[in-house]
Protein backbone atom coordinates (compact mmCIF):
# COMPACT_ATOMS: atom_id res chain seq x y z
CA UNK A 1 0.00 0.00 0.00
CA UNK A 2 1.17 3.48 -0.80
CA UNK A 3 1.35 6.07 1.94
CA UNK A 4 -1.69 7.91 0.57
CA UNK A 5 -3.68 4.67 0.71
CA UNK A 6 -2.83 4.26 4.37
CA UNK A 7 -3.87 7.82 5.09
CA UNK A 8 -7.13 7.27 3.26
CA UNK A 9 -7.78 4.07 5.21
CA UNK A 10 -7.03 5.81 8.50
CA UNK A 11 -9.37 8.67 7.61
CA UNK A 12 -12.09 6.17 6.71
CA UNK A 13 -11.72 4.33 10.02
CA UNK A 14 -11.81 7.59 11.99
CA UNK A 15 -14.91 8.75 10.09
CA UNK A 16 -16.78 5.48 10.59
CA UNK A 17 -15.89 5.47 14.29
CA UNK A 18 -17.06 9.07 14.59
CA UNK A 19 -20.41 8.39 12.95
CA UNK A 20 -20.93 5.24 15.03
CA UNK A 21 -20.04 7.19 18.18
CA UNK A 22 -22.38 10.04 17.30
CA UNK A 23 -25.25 7.60 16.76
CA UNK A 24 -24.52 5.75 19.98
CA UNK A 25 -24.31 8.86 22.09
CA UNK A 26 -27.21 10.79 20.54
CA UNK A 27 -29.19 11.50 23.65
CA UNK A 28 -32.68 10.42 24.46
CA UNK A 29 -34.31 9.59 27.72
CA UNK A 30 -34.00 5.85 27.60
CA UNK A 31 -32.24 3.10 25.73
CA UNK A 32 -35.37 2.60 23.72
CA UNK A 33 -35.54 6.29 22.97
CA UNK A 34 -31.89 6.16 21.95
CA UNK A 35 -32.66 3.55 19.32
CA UNK A 36 -35.55 5.66 18.08
CA UNK A 37 -33.30 8.71 18.01
CA UNK A 38 -30.86 7.04 15.65
CA UNK A 39 -33.48 7.25 12.92
CA UNK A 40 -33.99 11.00 13.36
CA UNK A 41 -31.58 13.93 13.16
CA UNK A 42 -29.31 14.28 16.17
CA UNK A 43 -27.80 17.24 17.98
CA UNK A 44 -26.68 19.88 15.51
CA UNK A 45 -27.70 17.78 12.53
CA UNK A 46 -28.25 19.62 9.30
CA UNK A 47 -28.59 16.65 6.95
CA UNK A 48 -32.03 15.81 5.68
CA UNK A 49 -33.32 19.22 6.72
CA UNK A 50 -36.14 19.12 4.18
CA UNK A 51 -37.52 16.11 6.01
CA UNK A 52 -38.16 17.98 9.28
CA UNK A 53 -41.36 19.99 9.52
CA UNK A 54 -44.68 19.96 7.75
CA UNK A 55 -48.37 20.57 8.16
CA UNK A 56 -50.01 20.35 11.58
CA UNK A 57 -53.18 21.63 13.17
CA UNK A 58 -53.00 21.90 16.94
CA UNK A 59 -54.20 24.09 19.79
CA UNK A 60 -52.21 25.95 22.47
CA UNK A 61 -52.75 26.25 26.24
CA UNK A 62 -55.05 29.26 25.69
CA UNK A 63 -57.20 27.43 23.17
CA UNK A 64 -55.74 29.19 20.10
CA UNK A 65 -55.29 27.22 16.90
CA UNK A 66 -51.63 26.76 15.89
CA UNK A 67 -50.56 25.51 12.47
CA UNK A 68 -47.32 25.37 10.50
CA UNK A 69 -48.13 28.91 9.31
CA UNK A 70 -47.37 30.13 12.85
CA UNK A 71 -43.75 29.09 12.29
CA UNK A 72 -43.17 31.67 9.57
CA UNK A 73 -41.97 35.23 10.18
CA UNK A 74 -40.16 34.35 13.41
CA UNK A 75 -37.66 31.90 14.81
CA UNK A 76 -39.15 28.95 16.65
CA UNK A 77 -37.57 26.57 19.12
CA UNK A 78 -39.80 23.55 19.22
CA UNK A 79 -39.52 20.71 21.71
CA UNK A 80 -41.48 17.48 21.93
CA UNK A 81 -42.34 15.90 25.26
CA UNK A 82 -45.01 15.38 27.88
CA UNK A 83 -45.94 17.08 31.13
CA UNK A 84 -45.70 13.91 33.23
CA UNK A 85 -42.04 13.58 32.25
CA UNK A 86 -40.16 13.44 35.54
CA UNK A 87 -36.92 15.11 34.51
CA UNK A 88 -35.74 15.51 30.93
CA UNK A 89 -38.65 17.56 29.59
CA UNK A 90 -38.75 20.12 32.43
CA UNK A 91 -34.96 20.49 32.35
CA UNK A 92 -34.97 21.07 28.57
CA UNK A 93 -37.82 23.60 28.82
CA UNK A 94 -35.90 25.41 31.55
CA UNK A 95 -32.70 25.46 29.47
CA UNK A 96 -34.66 26.81 26.51
CA UNK A 97 -36.13 29.59 28.70
CA UNK A 98 -32.70 30.43 30.17
CA UNK A 99 -31.14 30.65 26.70
CA UNK A 100 -33.90 32.91 25.34
CA UNK A 101 -33.56 35.22 28.35
CA UNK A 102 -29.76 35.27 28.03
CA UNK A 103 -30.07 36.40 24.40
CA UNK A 104 -31.67 39.66 25.54
CA UNK A 105 -33.54 41.51 22.81
CA UNK A 106 -32.53 38.93 20.18
CA UNK A 107 -34.35 36.38 22.31
CA UNK A 108 -37.61 38.24 21.64
CA UNK A 109 -37.43 37.01 18.06
CA UNK A 110 -37.59 33.39 19.21
CA UNK A 111 -40.88 31.70 19.99
CA UNK A 112 -40.46 28.81 22.42
CA UNK A 113 -42.81 25.95 21.63
CA UNK A 114 -43.62 22.61 23.23
CA UNK A 115 -45.62 19.89 21.52
CA UNK A 116 -46.96 17.03 23.58
CA UNK A 117 -46.43 13.42 22.59
CA UNK A 118 -49.04 12.41 25.20
CA UNK A 119 -52.28 14.16 24.19
CA UNK A 120 -54.40 11.77 26.25
CA UNK A 121 -53.16 13.32 29.51
CA UNK A 122 -51.87 16.65 28.18
CA UNK A 123 -55.13 18.49 27.63
CA UNK A 124 -55.39 22.24 27.04
CA UNK A 125 -56.19 22.65 30.76
CA UNK A 126 -53.23 20.61 32.01
CA UNK A 127 -50.89 22.40 29.59
CA UNK A 128 -52.17 25.72 30.96
CA UNK A 129 -51.24 24.64 34.49
CA UNK A 130 -47.88 23.29 33.36
CA UNK A 131 -47.02 26.45 31.38
CA UNK A 132 -46.66 28.65 34.46
CA UNK A 133 -43.35 26.95 35.31
CA UNK A 134 -41.60 27.96 32.11
CA UNK A 135 -40.90 30.88 29.78
CA UNK A 136 -44.08 33.00 29.69
CA UNK A 137 -44.08 33.17 25.88
CA UNK A 138 -43.92 29.39 25.45
CA UNK A 139 -46.78 27.94 23.43
CA UNK A 140 -47.76 24.48 24.64
CA UNK A 141 -49.48 22.48 21.94
CA UNK A 142 -51.84 19.55 22.02
CA UNK A 143 -54.51 18.05 19.80
CA UNK A 144 -56.31 14.85 18.91
CA UNK A 145 -54.32 11.61 18.75
CA UNK A 146 -54.57 11.82 14.95
CA UNK A 147 -53.28 15.40 14.81
CA UNK A 148 -50.44 14.68 17.23
CA UNK A 149 -49.57 11.63 15.17
CA UNK A 150 -49.44 13.72 12.02
CA UNK A 151 -47.29 16.40 13.69
CA UNK A 152 -44.90 13.80 15.13
CA UNK A 153 -44.48 12.26 11.69
CA UNK A 154 -43.85 15.68 10.16
CA UNK A 155 -41.10 16.38 12.70
CA UNK A 156 -39.76 12.81 12.71
CA UNK A 157 -40.53 12.43 16.38
CA UNK A 158 -41.21 9.01 17.85
CA UNK A 159 -42.81 7.95 21.07
CA UNK A 160 -43.59 4.71 22.85
CA UNK A 161 -46.14 4.79 25.65
CA UNK A 162 -45.14 2.44 28.43
CA UNK A 163 -48.68 2.05 29.72
CA UNK A 164 -49.45 -0.52 32.36
CA UNK A 165 -52.91 -1.78 33.17
CA UNK A 166 -54.51 0.47 35.78
CA UNK A 167 -51.52 2.82 36.10
CA UNK A 168 -52.15 6.41 35.07
CA UNK A 169 -48.59 7.43 35.94
CA UNK A 170 -47.06 5.70 32.95
CA UNK A 171 -43.90 6.93 31.28
CA UNK A 172 -43.51 7.77 27.60
CA UNK A 173 -40.26 7.11 25.76
CA UNK A 174 -39.81 9.83 23.22
CA UNK A 175 -37.34 11.48 20.92
CA UNK A 176 -35.89 14.21 23.09
CA UNK A 177 -34.97 16.85 20.58
CA UNK A 178 -35.23 20.60 20.23
CA UNK A 179 -35.55 21.98 16.72
CA UNK A 180 -34.71 25.50 15.63
CA UNK A 181 -36.93 26.54 12.75
CA UNK A 182 -36.03 29.67 10.78
CA UNK A 183 -38.33 32.59 9.88
CA UNK A 184 -39.08 30.80 6.59
CA UNK A 185 -40.59 28.00 8.70
CA UNK A 186 -37.82 25.63 7.70
CA UNK A 187 -35.54 23.53 9.88
CA UNK A 188 -32.20 25.17 10.74
CA UNK A 189 -30.57 23.02 13.40
CA UNK A 190 -31.30 20.90 16.43
CA UNK A 191 -30.24 20.68 20.05
CA UNK A 192 -30.45 17.67 22.31
CA UNK A 193 -31.82 17.71 25.86
CA UNK A 194 -28.21 17.43 27.00
CA UNK A 195 -27.27 20.77 25.40
CA UNK A 196 -26.58 23.22 28.25
CA UNK A 197 -28.32 26.59 28.37
CA UNK A 198 -24.92 28.28 27.86
CA UNK A 199 -24.15 26.28 24.71
CA UNK A 200 -27.65 26.85 23.39
CA UNK A 201 -27.32 30.60 23.96
CA UNK A 202 -23.97 30.63 22.22
CA UNK A 203 -25.15 28.73 19.16
CA UNK A 204 -28.38 30.72 18.91
CA UNK A 205 -26.52 34.05 19.13
CA UNK A 206 -24.48 33.08 16.08
CA UNK A 207 -27.55 31.99 14.12
CA UNK A 208 -30.13 34.68 14.83
NI1 LIG B 1 -39.46 13.79 28.51
Tab-separated table of N, CA, C and O in Angstrom, residues 75 99-111 135 137 205 208:
chain	number	residue	atom	x	y	z
A	75	UNK	N	-38.417	33.107	14.501
A	75	UNK	CA	-37.659	31.903	14.811
A	75	UNK	C	-38.476	31.100	15.816
A	75	UNK	O	-39.131	31.691	16.685
A	99	UNK	N	-31.845	30.207	27.902
A	99	UNK	CA	-31.135	30.651	26.698
A	99	UNK	C	-31.840	31.851	26.063
A	99	UNK	O	-31.186	32.832	25.690
A	100	UNK	N	-33.146	31.801	25.962
A	100	UNK	CA	-33.897	32.905	25.342
A	100	UNK	C	-33.730	34.187	26.161
A	100	UNK	O	-33.528	35.266	25.603
A	101	UNK	N	-33.759	34.058	27.477
A	101	UNK	CA	-33.560	35.220	28.347
A	101	UNK	C	-32.142	35.773	28.188
A	101	UNK	O	-31.938	36.980	28.102
A	102	UNK	N	-31.162	34.865	28.131
A	102	UNK	CA	-29.759	35.270	28.028
A	102	UNK	C	-29.472	35.994	26.713
A	102	UNK	O	-28.526	36.783	26.626
A	103	UNK	N	-30.269	35.752	25.703
A	103	UNK	CA	-30.068	36.397	24.399
A	103	UNK	C	-30.513	37.858	24.403
A	103	UNK	O	-30.249	38.590	23.444
A	104	UNK	N	-31.200	38.272	25.453
A	104	UNK	CA	-31.666	39.662	25.540
A	104	UNK	C	-32.701	39.963	24.482
A	104	UNK	O	-33.601	39.146	24.243
A	105	UNK	N	-32.534	41.109	23.789
A	105	UNK	CA	-33.544	41.512	22.805
A	105	UNK	C	-33.632	40.528	21.634
A	105	UNK	O	-34.716	40.321	21.089
A	106	UNK	N	-32.497	39.914	21.268
A	106	UNK	CA	-32.529	38.931	20.178
A	106	UNK	C	-33.441	37.760	20.541
A	106	UNK	O	-34.074	37.145	19.679
A	107	UNK	N	-33.512	37.475	21.825
A	107	UNK	CA	-34.352	36.384	22.313
A	107	UNK	C	-35.833	36.621	22.051
A	107	UNK	O	-36.614	35.667	21.966
A	108	UNK	N	-36.201	37.905	21.914
A	108	UNK	CA	-37.606	38.241	21.637
A	108	UNK	C	-38.062	37.745	20.276
A	108	UNK	O	-39.251	37.659	20.010
A	109	UNK	N	-37.083	37.469	19.409
A	109	UNK	CA	-37.430	37.007	18.059
A	109	UNK	C	-37.646	35.502	18.005
A	109	UNK	O	-37.943	34.953	16.959
A	110	UNK	N	-37.441	34.844	19.161
A	110	UNK	CA	-37.591	33.390	19.205
A	110	UNK	C	-38.868	33.010	19.960
A	110	UNK	O	-39.089	33.479	21.073
A	111	UNK	N	-39.681	32.203	19.327
A	111	UNK	CA	-40.878	31.697	19.992
A	111	UNK	C	-40.586	30.300	20.534
A	111	UNK	O	-40.275	29.386	19.774
A	135	UNK	N	-40.940	29.560	30.398
A	135	UNK	CA	-40.898	30.880	29.779
A	135	UNK	C	-42.326	31.331	29.436
A	135	UNK	O	-43.076	30.590	28.801
A	137	UNK	N	-43.634	33.121	27.280
A	137	UNK	CA	-44.079	33.165	25.877
A	137	UNK	C	-44.215	31.771	25.249
A	137	UNK	O	-44.578	31.657	24.086
A	205	UNK	N	-27.007	32.680	19.371
A	205	UNK	CA	-26.523	34.045	19.133
A	205	UNK	C	-25.850	34.151	17.767
A	205	UNK	O	-25.990	35.149	17.065
A	208	UNK	N	-29.004	33.747	14.956
A	208	UNK	CA	-30.131	34.683	14.828
A	208	UNK	C	-29.758	35.965	14.078
A	208	UNK	O	-28.659	36.455	14.222
